PDB file of C-alpha atoms in Angstrom:
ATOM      1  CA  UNK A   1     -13.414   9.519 -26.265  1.00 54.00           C
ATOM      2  CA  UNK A   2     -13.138   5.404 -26.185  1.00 62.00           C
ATOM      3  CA  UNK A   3     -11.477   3.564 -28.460  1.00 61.00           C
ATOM      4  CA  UNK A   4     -15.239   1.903 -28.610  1.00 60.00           C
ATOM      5  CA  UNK A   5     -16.796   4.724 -29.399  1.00 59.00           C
ATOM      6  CA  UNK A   6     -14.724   6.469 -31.985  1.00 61.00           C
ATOM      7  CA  UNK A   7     -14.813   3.046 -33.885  1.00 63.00           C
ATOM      8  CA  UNK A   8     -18.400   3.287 -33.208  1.00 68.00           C
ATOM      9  CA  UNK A   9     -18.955   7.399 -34.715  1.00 77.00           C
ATOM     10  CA  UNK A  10     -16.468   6.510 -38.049  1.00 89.00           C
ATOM     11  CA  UNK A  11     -18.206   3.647 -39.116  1.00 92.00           C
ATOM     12  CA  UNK A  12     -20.591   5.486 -41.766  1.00 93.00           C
ATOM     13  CA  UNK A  13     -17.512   6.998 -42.771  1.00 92.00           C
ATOM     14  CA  UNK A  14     -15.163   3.490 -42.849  1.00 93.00           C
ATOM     15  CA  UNK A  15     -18.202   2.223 -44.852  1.00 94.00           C
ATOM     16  CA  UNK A  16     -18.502   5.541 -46.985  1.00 95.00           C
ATOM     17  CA  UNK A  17     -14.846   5.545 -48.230  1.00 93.00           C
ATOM     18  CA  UNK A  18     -14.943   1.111 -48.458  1.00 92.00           C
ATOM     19  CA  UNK A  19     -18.265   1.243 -50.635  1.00 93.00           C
ATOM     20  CA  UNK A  20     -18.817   4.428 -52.624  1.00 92.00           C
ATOM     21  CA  UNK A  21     -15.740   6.925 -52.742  1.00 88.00           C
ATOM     22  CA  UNK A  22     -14.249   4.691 -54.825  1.00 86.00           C
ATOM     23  CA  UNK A  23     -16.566   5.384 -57.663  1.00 81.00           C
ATOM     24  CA  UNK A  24     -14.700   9.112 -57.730  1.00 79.00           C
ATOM     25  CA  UNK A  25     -12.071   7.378 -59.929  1.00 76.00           C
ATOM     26  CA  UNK A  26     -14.360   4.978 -62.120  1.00 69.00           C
ATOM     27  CA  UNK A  27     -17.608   7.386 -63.520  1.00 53.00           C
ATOM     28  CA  UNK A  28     -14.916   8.790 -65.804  1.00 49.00           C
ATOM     29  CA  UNK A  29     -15.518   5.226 -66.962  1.00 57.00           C
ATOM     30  CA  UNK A  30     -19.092   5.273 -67.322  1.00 64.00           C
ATOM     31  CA  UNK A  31     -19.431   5.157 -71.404  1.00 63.00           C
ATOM     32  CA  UNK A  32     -17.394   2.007 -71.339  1.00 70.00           C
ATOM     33  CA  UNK A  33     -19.383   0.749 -68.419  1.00 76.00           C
ATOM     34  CA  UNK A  34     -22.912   0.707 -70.373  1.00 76.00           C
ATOM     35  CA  UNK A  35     -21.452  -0.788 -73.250  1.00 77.00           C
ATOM     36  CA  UNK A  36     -19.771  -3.571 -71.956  1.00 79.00           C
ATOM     37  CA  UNK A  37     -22.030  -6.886 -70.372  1.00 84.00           C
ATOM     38  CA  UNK A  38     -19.215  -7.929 -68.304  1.00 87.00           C
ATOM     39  CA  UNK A  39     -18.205  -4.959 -66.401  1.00 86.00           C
ATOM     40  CA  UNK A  40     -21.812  -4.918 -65.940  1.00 90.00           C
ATOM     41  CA  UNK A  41     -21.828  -8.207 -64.662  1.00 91.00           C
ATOM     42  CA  UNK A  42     -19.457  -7.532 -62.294  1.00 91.00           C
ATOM     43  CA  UNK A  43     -20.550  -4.647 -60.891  1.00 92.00           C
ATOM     44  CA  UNK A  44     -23.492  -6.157 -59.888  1.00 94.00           C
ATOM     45  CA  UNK A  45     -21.584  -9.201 -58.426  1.00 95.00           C
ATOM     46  CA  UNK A  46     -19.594  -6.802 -56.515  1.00 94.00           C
ATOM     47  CA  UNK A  47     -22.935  -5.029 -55.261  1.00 96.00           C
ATOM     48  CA  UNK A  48     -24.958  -7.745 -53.720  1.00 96.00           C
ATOM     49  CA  UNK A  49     -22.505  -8.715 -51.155  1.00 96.00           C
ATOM     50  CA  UNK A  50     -22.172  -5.071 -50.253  1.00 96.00           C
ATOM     51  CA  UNK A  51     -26.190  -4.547 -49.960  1.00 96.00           C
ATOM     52  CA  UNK A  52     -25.893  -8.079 -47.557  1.00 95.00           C
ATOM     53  CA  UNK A  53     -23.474  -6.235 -45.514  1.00 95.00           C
ATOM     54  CA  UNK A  54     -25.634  -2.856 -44.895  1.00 94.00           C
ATOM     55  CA  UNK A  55     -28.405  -5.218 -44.515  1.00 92.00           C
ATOM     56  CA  UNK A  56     -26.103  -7.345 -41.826  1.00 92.00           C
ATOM     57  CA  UNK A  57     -25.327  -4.065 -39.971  1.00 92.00           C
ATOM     58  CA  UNK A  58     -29.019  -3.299 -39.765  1.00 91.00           C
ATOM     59  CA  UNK A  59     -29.887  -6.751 -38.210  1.00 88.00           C
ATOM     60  CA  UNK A  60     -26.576  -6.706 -35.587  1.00 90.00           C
ATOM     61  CA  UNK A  61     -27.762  -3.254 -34.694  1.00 87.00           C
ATOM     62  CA  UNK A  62     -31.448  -4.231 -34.155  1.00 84.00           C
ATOM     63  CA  UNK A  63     -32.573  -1.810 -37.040  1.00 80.00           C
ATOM     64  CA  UNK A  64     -34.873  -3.862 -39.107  1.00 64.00           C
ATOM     65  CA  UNK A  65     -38.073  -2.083 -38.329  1.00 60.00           C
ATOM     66  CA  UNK A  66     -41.079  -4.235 -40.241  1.00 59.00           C
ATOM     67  CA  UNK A  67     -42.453  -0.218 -41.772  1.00 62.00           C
ATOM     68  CA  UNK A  68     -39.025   0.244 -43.546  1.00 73.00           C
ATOM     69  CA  UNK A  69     -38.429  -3.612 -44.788  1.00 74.00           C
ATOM     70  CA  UNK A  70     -41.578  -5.196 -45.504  1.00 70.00           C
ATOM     71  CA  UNK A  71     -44.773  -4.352 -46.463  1.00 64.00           C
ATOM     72  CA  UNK A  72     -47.931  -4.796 -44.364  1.00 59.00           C
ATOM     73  CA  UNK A  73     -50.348  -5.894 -46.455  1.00 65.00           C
ATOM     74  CA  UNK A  74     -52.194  -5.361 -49.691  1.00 68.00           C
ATOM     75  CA  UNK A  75     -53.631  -2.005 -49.496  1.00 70.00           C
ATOM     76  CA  UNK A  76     -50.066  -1.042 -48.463  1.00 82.00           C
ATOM     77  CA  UNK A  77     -48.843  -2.333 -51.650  1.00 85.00           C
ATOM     78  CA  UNK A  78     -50.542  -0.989 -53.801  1.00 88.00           C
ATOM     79  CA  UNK A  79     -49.972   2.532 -51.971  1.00 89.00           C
ATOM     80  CA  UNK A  80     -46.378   1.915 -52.185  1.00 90.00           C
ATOM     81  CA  UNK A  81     -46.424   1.262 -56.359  1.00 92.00           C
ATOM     82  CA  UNK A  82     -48.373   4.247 -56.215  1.00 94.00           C
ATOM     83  CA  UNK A  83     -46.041   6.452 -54.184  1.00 95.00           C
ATOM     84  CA  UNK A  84     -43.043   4.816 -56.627  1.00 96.00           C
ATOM     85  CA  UNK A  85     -44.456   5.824 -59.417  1.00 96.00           C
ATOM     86  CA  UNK A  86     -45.604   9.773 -58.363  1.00 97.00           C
ATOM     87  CA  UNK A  87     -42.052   9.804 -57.313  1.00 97.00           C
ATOM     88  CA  UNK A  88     -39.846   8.631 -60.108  1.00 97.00           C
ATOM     89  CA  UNK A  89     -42.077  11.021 -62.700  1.00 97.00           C
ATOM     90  CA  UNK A  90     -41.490  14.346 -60.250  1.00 96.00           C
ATOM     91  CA  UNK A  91     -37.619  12.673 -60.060  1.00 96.00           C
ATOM     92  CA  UNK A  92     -37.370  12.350 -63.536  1.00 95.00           C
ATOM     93  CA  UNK A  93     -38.963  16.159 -64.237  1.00 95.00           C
ATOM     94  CA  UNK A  94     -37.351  17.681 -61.681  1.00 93.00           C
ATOM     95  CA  UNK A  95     -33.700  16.317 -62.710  1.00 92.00           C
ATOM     96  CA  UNK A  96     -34.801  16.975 -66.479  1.00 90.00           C
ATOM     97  CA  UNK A  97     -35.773  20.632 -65.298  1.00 93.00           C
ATOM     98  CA  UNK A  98     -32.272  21.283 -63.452  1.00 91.00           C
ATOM     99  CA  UNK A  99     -30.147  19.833 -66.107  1.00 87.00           C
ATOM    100  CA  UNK A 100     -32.145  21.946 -68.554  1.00 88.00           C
ATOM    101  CA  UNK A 101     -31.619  25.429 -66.738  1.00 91.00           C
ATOM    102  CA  UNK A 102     -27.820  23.875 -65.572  1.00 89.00           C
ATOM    103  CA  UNK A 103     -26.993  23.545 -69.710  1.00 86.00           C
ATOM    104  CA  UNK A 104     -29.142  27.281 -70.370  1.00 89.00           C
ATOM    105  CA  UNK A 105     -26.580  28.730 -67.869  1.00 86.00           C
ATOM    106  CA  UNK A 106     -23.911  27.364 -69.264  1.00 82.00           C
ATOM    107  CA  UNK A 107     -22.732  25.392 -66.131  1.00 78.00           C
ATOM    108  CA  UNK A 108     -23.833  21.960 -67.405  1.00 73.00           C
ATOM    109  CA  UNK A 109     -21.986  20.947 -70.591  1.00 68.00           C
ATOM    110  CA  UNK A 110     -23.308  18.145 -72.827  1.00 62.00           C
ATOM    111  CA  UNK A 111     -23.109  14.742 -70.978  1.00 59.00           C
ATOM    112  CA  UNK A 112     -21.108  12.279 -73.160  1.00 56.00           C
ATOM    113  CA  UNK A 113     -23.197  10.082 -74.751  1.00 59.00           C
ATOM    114  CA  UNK A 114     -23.802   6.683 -74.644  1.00 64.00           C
ATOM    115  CA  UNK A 115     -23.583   4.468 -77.847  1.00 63.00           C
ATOM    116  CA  UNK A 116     -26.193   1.875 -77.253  1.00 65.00           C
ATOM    117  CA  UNK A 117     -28.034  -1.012 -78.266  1.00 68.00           C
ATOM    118  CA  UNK A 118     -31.443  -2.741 -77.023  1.00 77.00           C
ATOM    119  CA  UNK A 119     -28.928  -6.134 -75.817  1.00 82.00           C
ATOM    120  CA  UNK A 120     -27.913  -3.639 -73.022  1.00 85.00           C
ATOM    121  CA  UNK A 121     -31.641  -2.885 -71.553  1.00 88.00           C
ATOM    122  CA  UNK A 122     -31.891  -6.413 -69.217  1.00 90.00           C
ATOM    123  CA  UNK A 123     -28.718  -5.021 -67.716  1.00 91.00           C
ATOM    124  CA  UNK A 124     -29.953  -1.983 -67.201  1.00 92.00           C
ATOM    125  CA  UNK A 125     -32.941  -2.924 -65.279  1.00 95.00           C
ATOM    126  CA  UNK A 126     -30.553  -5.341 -62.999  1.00 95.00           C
ATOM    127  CA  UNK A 127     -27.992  -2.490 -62.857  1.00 94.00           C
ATOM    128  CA  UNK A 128     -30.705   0.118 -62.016  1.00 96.00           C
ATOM    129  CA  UNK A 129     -32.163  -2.058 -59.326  1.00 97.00           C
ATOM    130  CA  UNK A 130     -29.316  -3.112 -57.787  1.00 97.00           C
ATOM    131  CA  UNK A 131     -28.044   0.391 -57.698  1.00 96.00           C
ATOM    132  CA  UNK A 132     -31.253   2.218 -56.244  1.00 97.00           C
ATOM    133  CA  UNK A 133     -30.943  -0.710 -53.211  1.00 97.00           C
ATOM    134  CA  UNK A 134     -27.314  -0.080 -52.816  1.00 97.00           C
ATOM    135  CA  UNK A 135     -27.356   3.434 -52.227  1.00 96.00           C
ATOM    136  CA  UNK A 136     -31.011   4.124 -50.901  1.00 97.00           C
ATOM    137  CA  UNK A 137     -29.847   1.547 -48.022  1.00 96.00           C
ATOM    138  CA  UNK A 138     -27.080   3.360 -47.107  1.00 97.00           C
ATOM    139  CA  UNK A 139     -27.561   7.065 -48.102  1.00 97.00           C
ATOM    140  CA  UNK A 140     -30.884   7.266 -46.605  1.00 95.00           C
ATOM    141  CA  UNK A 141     -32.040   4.025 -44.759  1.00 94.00           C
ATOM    142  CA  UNK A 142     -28.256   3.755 -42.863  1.00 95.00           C
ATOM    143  CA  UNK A 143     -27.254   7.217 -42.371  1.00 95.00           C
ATOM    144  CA  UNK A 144     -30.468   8.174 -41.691  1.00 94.00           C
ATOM    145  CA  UNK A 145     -31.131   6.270 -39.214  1.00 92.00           C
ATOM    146  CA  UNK A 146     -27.320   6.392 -37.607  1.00 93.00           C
ATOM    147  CA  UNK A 147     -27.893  10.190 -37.171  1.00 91.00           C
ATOM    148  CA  UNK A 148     -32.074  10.006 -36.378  1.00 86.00           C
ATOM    149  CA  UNK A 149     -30.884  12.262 -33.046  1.00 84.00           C
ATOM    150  CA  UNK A 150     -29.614  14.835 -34.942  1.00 83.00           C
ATOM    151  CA  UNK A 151     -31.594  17.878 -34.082  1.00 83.00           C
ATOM    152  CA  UNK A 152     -31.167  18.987 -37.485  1.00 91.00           C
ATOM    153  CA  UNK A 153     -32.989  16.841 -40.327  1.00 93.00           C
ATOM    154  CA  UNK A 154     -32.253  19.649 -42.840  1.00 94.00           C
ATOM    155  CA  UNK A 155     -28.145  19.740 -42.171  1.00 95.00           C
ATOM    156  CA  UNK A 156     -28.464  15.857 -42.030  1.00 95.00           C
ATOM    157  CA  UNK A 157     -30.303  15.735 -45.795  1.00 97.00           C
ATOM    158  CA  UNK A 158     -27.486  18.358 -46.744  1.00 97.00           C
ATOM    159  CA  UNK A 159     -24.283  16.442 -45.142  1.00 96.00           C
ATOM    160  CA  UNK A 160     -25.668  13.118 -46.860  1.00 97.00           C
ATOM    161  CA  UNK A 161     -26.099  14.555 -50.308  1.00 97.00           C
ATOM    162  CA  UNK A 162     -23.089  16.157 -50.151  1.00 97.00           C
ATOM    163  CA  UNK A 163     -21.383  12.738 -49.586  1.00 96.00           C
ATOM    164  CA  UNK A 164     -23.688  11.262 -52.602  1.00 96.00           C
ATOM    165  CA  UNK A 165     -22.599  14.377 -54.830  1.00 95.00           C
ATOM    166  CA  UNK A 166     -19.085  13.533 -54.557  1.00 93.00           C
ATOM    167  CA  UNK A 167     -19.485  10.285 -55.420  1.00 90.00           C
ATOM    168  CA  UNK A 168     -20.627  11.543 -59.183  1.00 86.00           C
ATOM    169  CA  UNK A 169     -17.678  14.133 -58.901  1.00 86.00           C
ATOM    170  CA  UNK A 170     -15.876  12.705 -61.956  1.00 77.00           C
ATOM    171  CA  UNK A 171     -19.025  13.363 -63.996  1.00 77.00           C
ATOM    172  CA  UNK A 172     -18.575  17.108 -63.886  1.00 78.00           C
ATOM    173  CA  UNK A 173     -19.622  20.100 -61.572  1.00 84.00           C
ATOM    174  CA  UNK A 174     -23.292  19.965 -62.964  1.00 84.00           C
ATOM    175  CA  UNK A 175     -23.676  16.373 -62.050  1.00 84.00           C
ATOM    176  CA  UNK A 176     -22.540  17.142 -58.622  1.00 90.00           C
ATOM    177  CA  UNK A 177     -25.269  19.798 -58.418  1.00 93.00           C
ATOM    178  CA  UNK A 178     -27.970  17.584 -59.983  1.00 92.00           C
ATOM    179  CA  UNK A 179     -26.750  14.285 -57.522  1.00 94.00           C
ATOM    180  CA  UNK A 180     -26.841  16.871 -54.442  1.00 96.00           C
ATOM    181  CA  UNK A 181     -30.599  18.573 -55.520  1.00 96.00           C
ATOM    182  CA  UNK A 182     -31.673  14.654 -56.218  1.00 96.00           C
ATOM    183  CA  UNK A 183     -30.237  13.254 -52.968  1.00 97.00           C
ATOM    184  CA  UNK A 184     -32.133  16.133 -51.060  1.00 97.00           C
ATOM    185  CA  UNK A 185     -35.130  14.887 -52.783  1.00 97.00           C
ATOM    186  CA  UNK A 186     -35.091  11.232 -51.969  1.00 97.00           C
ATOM    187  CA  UNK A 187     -33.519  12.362 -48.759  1.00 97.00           C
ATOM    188  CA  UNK A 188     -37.453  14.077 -48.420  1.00 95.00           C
ATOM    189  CA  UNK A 189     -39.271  11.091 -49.307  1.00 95.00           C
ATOM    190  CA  UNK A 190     -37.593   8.830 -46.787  1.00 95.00           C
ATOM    191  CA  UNK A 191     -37.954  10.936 -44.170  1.00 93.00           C
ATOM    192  CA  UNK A 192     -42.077  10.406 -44.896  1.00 92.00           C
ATOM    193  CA  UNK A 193     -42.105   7.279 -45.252  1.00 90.00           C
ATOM    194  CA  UNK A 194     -39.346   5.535 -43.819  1.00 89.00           C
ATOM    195  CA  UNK A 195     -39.739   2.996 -46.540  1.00 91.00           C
ATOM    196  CA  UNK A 196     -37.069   1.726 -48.475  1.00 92.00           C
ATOM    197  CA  UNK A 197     -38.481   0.124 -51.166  1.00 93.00           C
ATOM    198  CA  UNK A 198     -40.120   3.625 -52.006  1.00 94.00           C
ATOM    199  CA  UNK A 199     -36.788   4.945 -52.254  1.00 96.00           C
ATOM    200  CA  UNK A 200     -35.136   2.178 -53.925  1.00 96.00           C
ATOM    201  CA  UNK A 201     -37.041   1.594 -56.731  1.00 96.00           C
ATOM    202  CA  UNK A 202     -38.148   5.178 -57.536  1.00 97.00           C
ATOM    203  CA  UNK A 203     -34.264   5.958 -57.734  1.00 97.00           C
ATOM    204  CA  UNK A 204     -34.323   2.478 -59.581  1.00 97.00           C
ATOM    205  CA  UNK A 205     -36.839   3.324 -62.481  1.00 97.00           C
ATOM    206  CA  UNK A 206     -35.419   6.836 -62.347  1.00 96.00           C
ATOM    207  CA  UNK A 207     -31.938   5.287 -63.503  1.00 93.00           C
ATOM    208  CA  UNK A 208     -33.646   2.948 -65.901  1.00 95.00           C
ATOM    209  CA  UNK A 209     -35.330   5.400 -67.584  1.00 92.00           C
ATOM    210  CA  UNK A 210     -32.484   7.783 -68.321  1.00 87.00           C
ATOM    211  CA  UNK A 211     -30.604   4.714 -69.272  1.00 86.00           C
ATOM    212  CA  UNK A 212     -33.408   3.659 -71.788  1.00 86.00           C
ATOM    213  CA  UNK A 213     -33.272   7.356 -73.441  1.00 83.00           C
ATOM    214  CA  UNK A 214     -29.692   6.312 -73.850  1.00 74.00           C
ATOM    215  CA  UNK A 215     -31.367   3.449 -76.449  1.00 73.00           C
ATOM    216  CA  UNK A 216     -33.634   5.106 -77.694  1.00 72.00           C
ATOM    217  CA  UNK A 217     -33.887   9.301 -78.104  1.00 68.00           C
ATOM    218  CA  UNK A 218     -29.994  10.040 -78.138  1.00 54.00           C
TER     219      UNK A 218
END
């Protein structure tokens, strides 16, 4: 094989271990992180330039195909709020469901919780956003479409939630299962729809909304 073309076949995987395997060593961190304005602050300043950059590969590469960027027109929208919201109430059920029988089984311990205030909840929507665009556009919309001549969509799904799962390894082996199960999930939805935005802010609201039961249930 090239030079060219090895460079060419680890590039999700350069990217992979630049952008998210880092995040192995910091969730350990992720009471302080919700507590604390600037760390939020600078995660998200840290973010955007690395959402420009997938975004930069997908425009070098030719990728930007109008059905996954932008929407088509009004009816579209409102299909697409639609869709968003069917999908972060089965995401939010489903993960609620998994964690539930995870914790009956006794594989899930209790997650550490979060001492919160209502201050925090602007920074969670920005946070939340900027997260579900992060990794939608490169879990799904990048590798997705890196590997769209992979005969197998099902070992694809699989392989990319596997990388996602290990990204929430310091959370604990029953996060890894529930990131893996939700990554196959969202891993289904793009491969209907081939929209990000779908993706991105159903994962988006998803976070938000287990963030705001931070506030206010625990």
């Amino acid at each position: 094989m090239k030079i060219k073309e090895y460079l060419f076949y680890s590039e999700p995987f350069l990217l992979y271990f630049a952008l998210f395997f880092p995040s192995v060593f910091t969730n350990s961190a992720i009471t302080s992180f919700f507590t604390s304005n600037n760390i939020m602050i600078n995660y998200i300043i840290i973010s955007i330039p690395q959402i420009l950059l997938i975004l930069y590969i997908f425009y070098i590469k030719k990728w930007n195909h109008t059905d996954n960027f932008i929407f088509t027109g009004p009816g579209t929208i409102l299909k697409t709020i639609f869709l968003i919201i069917i999908y972060t109430v089965l995401l939010i059920v489903f993960t609620n469901s998994v964690a539930l029988i995870l914790k009956i089984t006794g594989i899930m311990q209790n997650v550490p919780s979060i001492v919160s205030s209502k201050q925090f909840i602007p920074f969670y929507f920005l946070v939340s956003i900027i997260t579900g665009y992060r990794e939608e556009l490169f879990f799904r919309a990048y590798l997705i479409k890196f590997f769209e001549k992979s005969p197998n969509k099902t070992f694809l799904a699989i392989s990319i939630s596997v990388m996602f799962a290990i990204c929430h390894i310091s959370q604990g082996f029953g996060a890894i299962i529930v990131s893996f199960l939700n990554s196959m999930f969202l891993c289904f939805i793009f491969f209907k729809h081939k929209n990000i935005h779908i993706n991105a802010l159903s994962h988006a609201l998803y976070n938000f909304f287990v963030l705001l039961a931070s506030v206010f249930i625990v």
